[in-house]
Amino acid sequence: DARGQLHTREPAQRSTLESLGVTHTPHSDKPRRVGDWMVVTRKEPSGLTFGIARPLGESLREIRRASVRNLSLGLLVVGLAIVGIVPLSHRMTDRLRTLTGGVRRLAGGDFRARVPERSRDEFGELARAFNQMAQDLEHHQAMAVEQERLRRELELSRQIQTDMLPRSPLRFGASAFRPAWVC
């Protein structure tokens, strides 16, 4: 109050505030730290000074504990994610490598190239589509070879027929059947 008397709700709080020295500190509207306490005071025009003193030690310790707990949980989640992702990504890249090998064999002309269909997921579906494509290519290649063989046989037949035809025009009539001894 205006006489410098300290008033609290409970008498036990008075000794705590006196130990913090709030009665001897200059008045300010800005918070200040006194030990593990935060003190805010405000002087009113009536001459009274109102203030709040709040212990921070336990709150800060609780914040630190929560921060460490959250950091630990976050690191645990990241660790578990890595443990789960690494084998999964290895399986995915292994399947892609197998599929890439099949594509290279197919591109090299091996139309019998097939890849194993190990799963029912997208990679298995991709493997089935690859195998179907390879089978279709093999079938079309066999058809193209057969068509080329038929084309060559037809060309050979045409050549034989052309060779069997006479080279000069045929003559019809009496002169064509004249015996060689008649003059």
PDB file of C-alpha atoms in Angstrom:
ATOM      1  CA  ASP A   1       0.000   0.000   0.000  1.00  0.00           C
ATOM      2  CA  ALA A   2       1.033   3.670   0.118  1.00  0.00           C
ATOM      3  CA  ARG A   3       2.749   3.093   3.471  1.00  0.00           C
ATOM      4  CA  GLY A   4       4.814   0.173   2.044  1.00  0.00           C
ATOM      5  CA  GLN A   5       2.843  -2.558   3.749  1.00  0.00           C
ATOM      6  CA  LEU A   6       2.650  -5.891   1.913  1.00  0.00           C
ATOM      7  CA  HIS A   7      -0.760  -7.542   1.773  1.00  0.00           C
ATOM      8  CA  THR A   8      -1.451 -11.132   0.668  1.00  0.00           C
ATOM      9  CA  ARG A   9      -4.399 -13.492   0.724  1.00  0.00           C
ATOM     10  CA  GLU A  10      -2.652 -15.910   2.997  1.00  0.00           C
ATOM     11  CA  PRO A  11      -0.052 -15.099   5.656  1.00  0.00           C
ATOM     12  CA  ALA A  12       2.317 -17.853   4.413  1.00  0.00           C
ATOM     13  CA  GLN A  13       2.610 -16.094   1.070  1.00  0.00           C
ATOM     14  CA  ARG A  14       3.865 -12.893   2.772  1.00  0.00           C
ATOM     15  CA  SER A  15       7.113 -14.522   3.914  1.00  0.00           C
ATOM     16  CA  THR A  16       7.727 -15.895   0.416  1.00  0.00           C
ATOM     17  CA  LEU A  17       7.220 -12.465  -1.147  1.00  0.00           C
ATOM     18  CA  GLU A  18       9.424 -10.772   1.455  1.00  0.00           C
ATOM     19  CA  SER A  19      12.186 -13.301   0.710  1.00  0.00           C
ATOM     20  CA  LEU A  20      11.946 -12.300  -2.968  1.00  0.00           C
ATOM     21  CA  GLY A  21      12.411  -8.638  -1.994  1.00  0.00           C
ATOM     22  CA  VAL A  22       9.407  -7.358  -3.899  1.00  0.00           C
ATOM     23  CA  THR A  23       8.906  -4.511  -1.424  1.00  0.00           C
ATOM     24  CA  HIS A  24      12.406  -3.147  -2.107  1.00  0.00           C
ATOM     25  CA  THR A  25      12.428  -3.396  -5.917  1.00  0.00           C
ATOM     26  CA  PRO A  26      11.506  -0.474  -8.169  1.00  0.00           C
ATOM     27  CA  HIS A  27       8.057  -0.616  -9.726  1.00  0.00           C
ATOM     28  CA  SER A  28       7.837  -1.520 -13.395  1.00  0.00           C
ATOM     29  CA  ASP A  29       5.110  -2.682 -15.760  1.00  0.00           C
ATOM     30  CA  LYS A  30       7.564  -5.159 -17.311  1.00  0.00           C
ATOM     31  CA  PRO A  31       7.995  -8.676 -15.938  1.00  0.00           C
ATOM     32  CA  ARG A  32      11.274  -9.409 -14.167  1.00  0.00           C
ATOM     33  CA  ARG A  33      12.806 -12.605 -12.990  1.00  0.00           C
ATOM     34  CA  VAL A  34      13.813 -13.007  -9.370  1.00  0.00           C
ATOM     35  CA  GLY A  35      15.439 -16.394  -8.863  1.00  0.00           C
ATOM     36  CA  ASP A  36      12.950 -19.056  -9.975  1.00  0.00           C
ATOM     37  CA  TRP A  37      10.084 -16.548  -9.780  1.00  0.00           C
ATOM     38  CA  MET A  38       8.575 -14.148 -12.284  1.00  0.00           C
ATOM     39  CA  VAL A  39       7.361 -10.884 -10.737  1.00  0.00           C
ATOM     40  CA  VAL A  40       5.144  -8.269 -12.368  1.00  0.00           C
ATOM     41  CA  THR A  41       4.130  -5.104 -10.550  1.00  0.00           C
ATOM     42  CA  ARG A  42       2.058  -2.109 -11.505  1.00  0.00           C
ATOM     43  CA  LYS A  43       1.661   1.150  -9.595  1.00  0.00           C
ATOM     44  CA  GLU A  44      -1.800   2.637  -9.663  1.00  0.00           C
ATOM     45  CA  PRO A  45      -2.471   6.399  -9.474  1.00  0.00           C
ATOM     46  CA  SER A  46      -4.041   5.827  -6.057  1.00  0.00           C
ATOM     47  CA  GLY A  47      -0.616   4.916  -4.723  1.00  0.00           C
ATOM     48  CA  LEU A  48      -1.306   1.213  -4.442  1.00  0.00           C
ATOM     49  CA  THR A  49       0.968  -1.250  -6.197  1.00  0.00           C
ATOM     50  CA  PHE A  50      -0.541  -4.465  -7.497  1.00  0.00           C
ATOM     51  CA  GLY A  51       1.662  -7.379  -8.337  1.00  0.00           C
ATOM     52  CA  ILE A  52       1.788 -11.022  -9.220  1.00  0.00           C
ATOM     53  CA  ALA A  53       4.606 -13.355  -8.281  1.00  0.00           C
ATOM     54  CA  ARG A  54       4.634 -16.736  -9.973  1.00  0.00           C
ATOM     55  CA  PRO A  55       7.135 -19.562  -9.412  1.00  0.00           C
ATOM     56  CA  LEU A  56       8.784 -20.623 -12.663  1.00  0.00           C
ATOM     57  CA  GLY A  57      11.139 -23.325 -11.495  1.00  0.00           C
ATOM     58  CA  GLU A  58       8.601 -26.146 -11.535  1.00  0.00           C
ATOM     59  CA  SER A  59       6.916 -24.844 -14.711  1.00  0.00           C
ATOM     60  CA  LEU A  60      10.244 -24.634 -16.500  1.00  0.00           C
ATOM     61  CA  ARG A  61      11.181 -28.114 -15.335  1.00  0.00           C
ATOM     62  CA  GLU A  62       7.815 -29.402 -16.609  1.00  0.00           C
ATOM     63  CA  ILE A  63       8.344 -27.639 -19.959  1.00  0.00           C
ATOM     64  CA  ARG A  64      11.822 -29.140 -20.206  1.00  0.00           C
ATOM     65  CA  ARG A  65      10.475 -32.607 -19.347  1.00  0.00           C
ATOM     66  CA  ALA A  66       7.731 -32.219 -21.977  1.00  0.00           C
ATOM     67  CA  SER A  67      10.295 -31.050 -24.538  1.00  0.00           C
ATOM     68  CA  VAL A  68      12.588 -33.994 -23.841  1.00  0.00           C
ATOM     69  CA  ARG A  69       9.630 -36.388 -23.900  1.00  0.00           C
ATOM     70  CA  ASN A  70       8.386 -34.959 -27.226  1.00  0.00           C
ATOM     71  CA  LEU A  71      11.892 -35.066 -28.706  1.00  0.00           C
ATOM     72  CA  SER A  72      12.308 -38.676 -27.571  1.00  0.00           C
ATOM     73  CA  LEU A  73       8.938 -39.681 -28.999  1.00  0.00           C
ATOM     74  CA  GLY A  74       9.705 -37.868 -32.256  1.00  0.00           C
ATOM     75  CA  LEU A  75      13.065 -39.600 -32.586  1.00  0.00           C
ATOM     76  CA  LEU A  76      11.424 -42.927 -31.780  1.00  0.00           C
ATOM     77  CA  VAL A  77       8.816 -42.389 -34.513  1.00  0.00           C
ATOM     78  CA  VAL A  78      11.530 -41.395 -37.004  1.00  0.00           C
ATOM     79  CA  GLY A  79      13.570 -44.466 -36.027  1.00  0.00           C
ATOM     80  CA  LEU A  80      10.587 -46.773 -36.435  1.00  0.00           C
ATOM     81  CA  ALA A  81       9.782 -45.178 -39.778  1.00  0.00           C
ATOM     82  CA  ILE A  82      13.337 -45.777 -40.974  1.00  0.00           C
ATOM     83  CA  VAL A  83      13.237 -49.373 -39.727  1.00  0.00           C
ATOM     84  CA  GLY A  84      10.005 -49.898 -41.685  1.00  0.00           C
ATOM     85  CA  ILE A  85      10.896 -47.909 -44.794  1.00  0.00           C
ATOM     86  CA  VAL A  86      14.349 -49.355 -45.485  1.00  0.00           C
ATOM     87  CA  PRO A  87      13.200 -52.977 -46.042  1.00  0.00           C
ATOM     88  CA  LEU A  88      10.158 -51.787 -47.969  1.00  0.00           C
ATOM     89  CA  SER A  89      12.226 -49.584 -50.264  1.00  0.00           C
ATOM     90  CA  HIS A  90      14.768 -52.394 -50.705  1.00  0.00           C
ATOM     91  CA  ARG A  91      11.994 -54.752 -51.842  1.00  0.00           C
ATOM     92  CA  MET A  92      10.669 -52.107 -54.205  1.00  0.00           C
ATOM     93  CA  THR A  93      14.060 -51.396 -55.768  1.00  0.00           C
ATOM     94  CA  ASP A  94      14.784 -55.137 -56.000  1.00  0.00           C
ATOM     95  CA  ARG A  95      11.543 -55.664 -57.927  1.00  0.00           C
ATOM     96  CA  LEU A  96      12.334 -52.705 -60.172  1.00  0.00           C
ATOM     97  CA  ARG A  97      15.811 -54.106 -60.848  1.00  0.00           C
ATOM     98  CA  THR A  98      14.273 -57.457 -61.833  1.00  0.00           C
ATOM     99  CA  LEU A  99      11.815 -55.725 -64.147  1.00  0.00           C
ATOM    100  CA  THR A 100      14.580 -53.576 -65.652  1.00  0.00           C
ATOM    101  CA  GLY A 101      16.609 -56.724 -66.353  1.00  0.00           C
ATOM    102  CA  GLY A 102      13.616 -58.238 -68.155  1.00  0.00           C
ATOM    103  CA  VAL A 103      13.185 -55.060 -70.224  1.00  0.00           C
ATOM    104  CA  ARG A 104      16.864 -55.135 -71.216  1.00  0.00           C
ATOM    105  CA  ARG A 105      16.604 -58.784 -72.280  1.00  0.00           C
ATOM    106  CA  LEU A 106      13.474 -58.005 -74.292  1.00  0.00           C
ATOM    107  CA  ALA A 107      15.137 -54.983 -75.910  1.00  0.00           C
ATOM    108  CA  GLY A 108      18.081 -57.232 -76.796  1.00  0.00           C
ATOM    109  CA  GLY A 109      15.778 -59.488 -78.827  1.00  0.00           C
ATOM    110  CA  ASP A 110      15.053 -62.207 -76.262  1.00  0.00           C
ATOM    111  CA  PHE A 111      11.277 -62.445 -76.729  1.00  0.00           C
ATOM    112  CA  ARG A 112      11.092 -65.316 -74.254  1.00  0.00           C
ATOM    113  CA  ALA A 113      12.118 -62.971 -71.403  1.00  0.00           C
ATOM    114  CA  ARG A 114       9.710 -63.088 -68.469  1.00  0.00           C
ATOM    115  CA  VAL A 115       9.834 -61.674 -64.945  1.00  0.00           C
ATOM    116  CA  PRO A 116       8.483 -63.412 -61.824  1.00  0.00           C
ATOM    117  CA  GLU A 117       5.065 -62.269 -60.571  1.00  0.00           C
ATOM    118  CA  ARG A 118       5.746 -62.391 -56.834  1.00  0.00           C
ATOM    119  CA  SER A 119       3.024 -60.149 -55.461  1.00  0.00           C
ATOM    120  CA  ARG A 120      -0.482 -58.862 -55.993  1.00  0.00           C
ATOM    121  CA  ASP A 121       0.436 -55.197 -55.584  1.00  0.00           C
ATOM    122  CA  GLU A 122       1.339 -52.670 -58.278  1.00  0.00           C
ATOM    123  CA  PHE A 123       4.684 -54.379 -58.925  1.00  0.00           C
ATOM    124  CA  GLY A 124       2.973 -57.715 -59.483  1.00  0.00           C
ATOM    125  CA  GLU A 125       0.512 -56.054 -61.835  1.00  0.00           C
ATOM    126  CA  LEU A 126       3.396 -54.412 -63.681  1.00  0.00           C
ATOM    127  CA  ALA A 127       5.176 -57.787 -63.935  1.00  0.00           C
ATOM    128  CA  ARG A 128       2.007 -59.430 -65.334  1.00  0.00           C
ATOM    129  CA  ALA A 129       1.641 -56.626 -67.890  1.00  0.00           C
ATOM    130  CA  PHE A 130       5.313 -56.991 -68.861  1.00  0.00           C
ATOM    131  CA  ASN A 131       4.959 -60.763 -69.284  1.00  0.00           C
ATOM    132  CA  GLN A 132       1.810 -60.300 -71.401  1.00  0.00           C
ATOM    133  CA  MET A 133       3.621 -57.730 -73.551  1.00  0.00           C
ATOM    134  CA  ALA A 134       6.608 -60.073 -73.980  1.00  0.00           C
ATOM    135  CA  GLN A 135       4.285 -62.935 -74.941  1.00  0.00           C
ATOM    136  CA  ASP A 136       2.476 -60.713 -77.468  1.00  0.00           C
ATOM    137  CA  LEU A 137       5.795 -59.561 -78.925  1.00  0.00           C
ATOM    138  CA  GLU A 138       6.976 -63.160 -79.186  1.00  0.00           C
ATOM    139  CA  HIS A 139       3.738 -64.117 -80.965  1.00  0.00           C
ATOM    140  CA  HIS A 140       3.943 -61.148 -83.352  1.00  0.00           C
ATOM    141  CA  GLN A 141       7.596 -61.881 -84.068  1.00  0.00           C
ATOM    142  CA  ALA A 142       6.736 -65.498 -84.912  1.00  0.00           C
ATOM    143  CA  MET A 143       3.918 -64.269 -87.187  1.00  0.00           C
ATOM    144  CA  ALA A 144       6.282 -61.820 -88.897  1.00  0.00           C
ATOM    145  CA  VAL A 145       8.834 -64.604 -89.481  1.00  0.00           C
ATOM    146  CA  GLU A 146       6.088 -66.867 -90.891  1.00  0.00           C
ATOM    147  CA  GLN A 147       4.809 -64.077 -93.152  1.00  0.00           C
ATOM    148  CA  GLU A 148       8.330 -63.423 -94.392  1.00  0.00           C
ATOM    149  CA  ARG A 149       8.770 -67.152 -95.117  1.00  0.00           C
ATOM    150  CA  LEU A 150       5.483 -67.218 -97.051  1.00  0.00           C
ATOM    151  CA  ARG A 151       6.465 -64.083 -98.965  1.00  0.00           C
ATOM    152  CA  ARG A 152       9.765 -65.710 -99.995  1.00  0.00           C
ATOM    153  CA  GLU A 153       7.999 -68.935-101.026  1.00  0.00           C
ATOM    154  CA  LEU A 154       5.517 -66.951-103.122  1.00  0.00           C
ATOM    155  CA  GLU A 155       8.370 -65.019-104.703  1.00  0.00           C
ATOM    156  CA  LEU A 156      10.179 -68.288-105.482  1.00  0.00           C
ATOM    157  CA  SER A 157       6.963 -69.754-106.954  1.00  0.00           C
ATOM    158  CA  ARG A 158       6.501 -66.675-109.118  1.00  0.00           C
ATOM    159  CA  GLN A 159      10.094 -66.942-110.284  1.00  0.00           C
ATOM    160  CA  ILE A 160       9.648 -70.658-111.170  1.00  0.00           C
ATOM    161  CA  GLN A 161       6.433 -69.924-113.068  1.00  0.00           C
ATOM    162  CA  THR A 162       8.094 -67.072-114.939  1.00  0.00           C
ATOM    163  CA  ASP A 163      11.011 -69.326-115.894  1.00  0.00           C
ATOM    164  CA  MET A 164       8.627 -72.011-117.220  1.00  0.00           C
ATOM    165  CA  LEU A 165       7.005 -69.608-119.667  1.00  0.00           C
ATOM    166  CA  PRO A 166       8.485 -69.556-123.220  1.00  0.00           C
ATOM    167  CA  ARG A 167      10.796 -66.676-124.023  1.00  0.00           C
ATOM    168  CA  SER A 168       9.460 -66.097-127.544  1.00  0.00           C
ATOM    169  CA  PRO A 169       5.851 -65.766-128.712  1.00  0.00           C
ATOM    170  CA  LEU A 170       4.029 -68.960-129.661  1.00  0.00           C
ATOM    171  CA  ARG A 171       2.992 -69.493-133.322  1.00  0.00           C
ATOM    172  CA  PHE A 172      -0.302 -71.019-134.205  1.00  0.00           C
ATOM    173  CA  GLY A 173      -1.569 -72.089-137.612  1.00  0.00           C
ATOM    174  CA  ALA A 174      -0.413 -74.366-140.516  1.00  0.00           C
ATOM    175  CA  SER A 175       3.125 -73.181-140.549  1.00  0.00           C
ATOM    176  CA  ALA A 176       3.544 -74.089-136.958  1.00  0.00           C
ATOM    177  CA  PHE A 177       2.706 -77.766-137.721  1.00  0.00           C
ATOM    178  CA  ARG A 178       4.594 -78.156-140.969  1.00  0.00           C
ATOM    179  CA  PRO A 179       6.797 -81.199-141.043  1.00  0.00           C
ATOM    180  CA  ALA A 180      10.447 -80.509-141.327  1.00  0.00           C
ATOM    181  CA  TRP A 181      10.912 -82.557-144.641  1.00  0.00           C
ATOM    182  CA  VAL A 182       8.407 -80.543-146.674  1.00  0.00           C
ATOM    183  CA  CYS A 183       9.877 -77.713-148.660  1.00  0.00           C
TER     184      CYS A 183
END
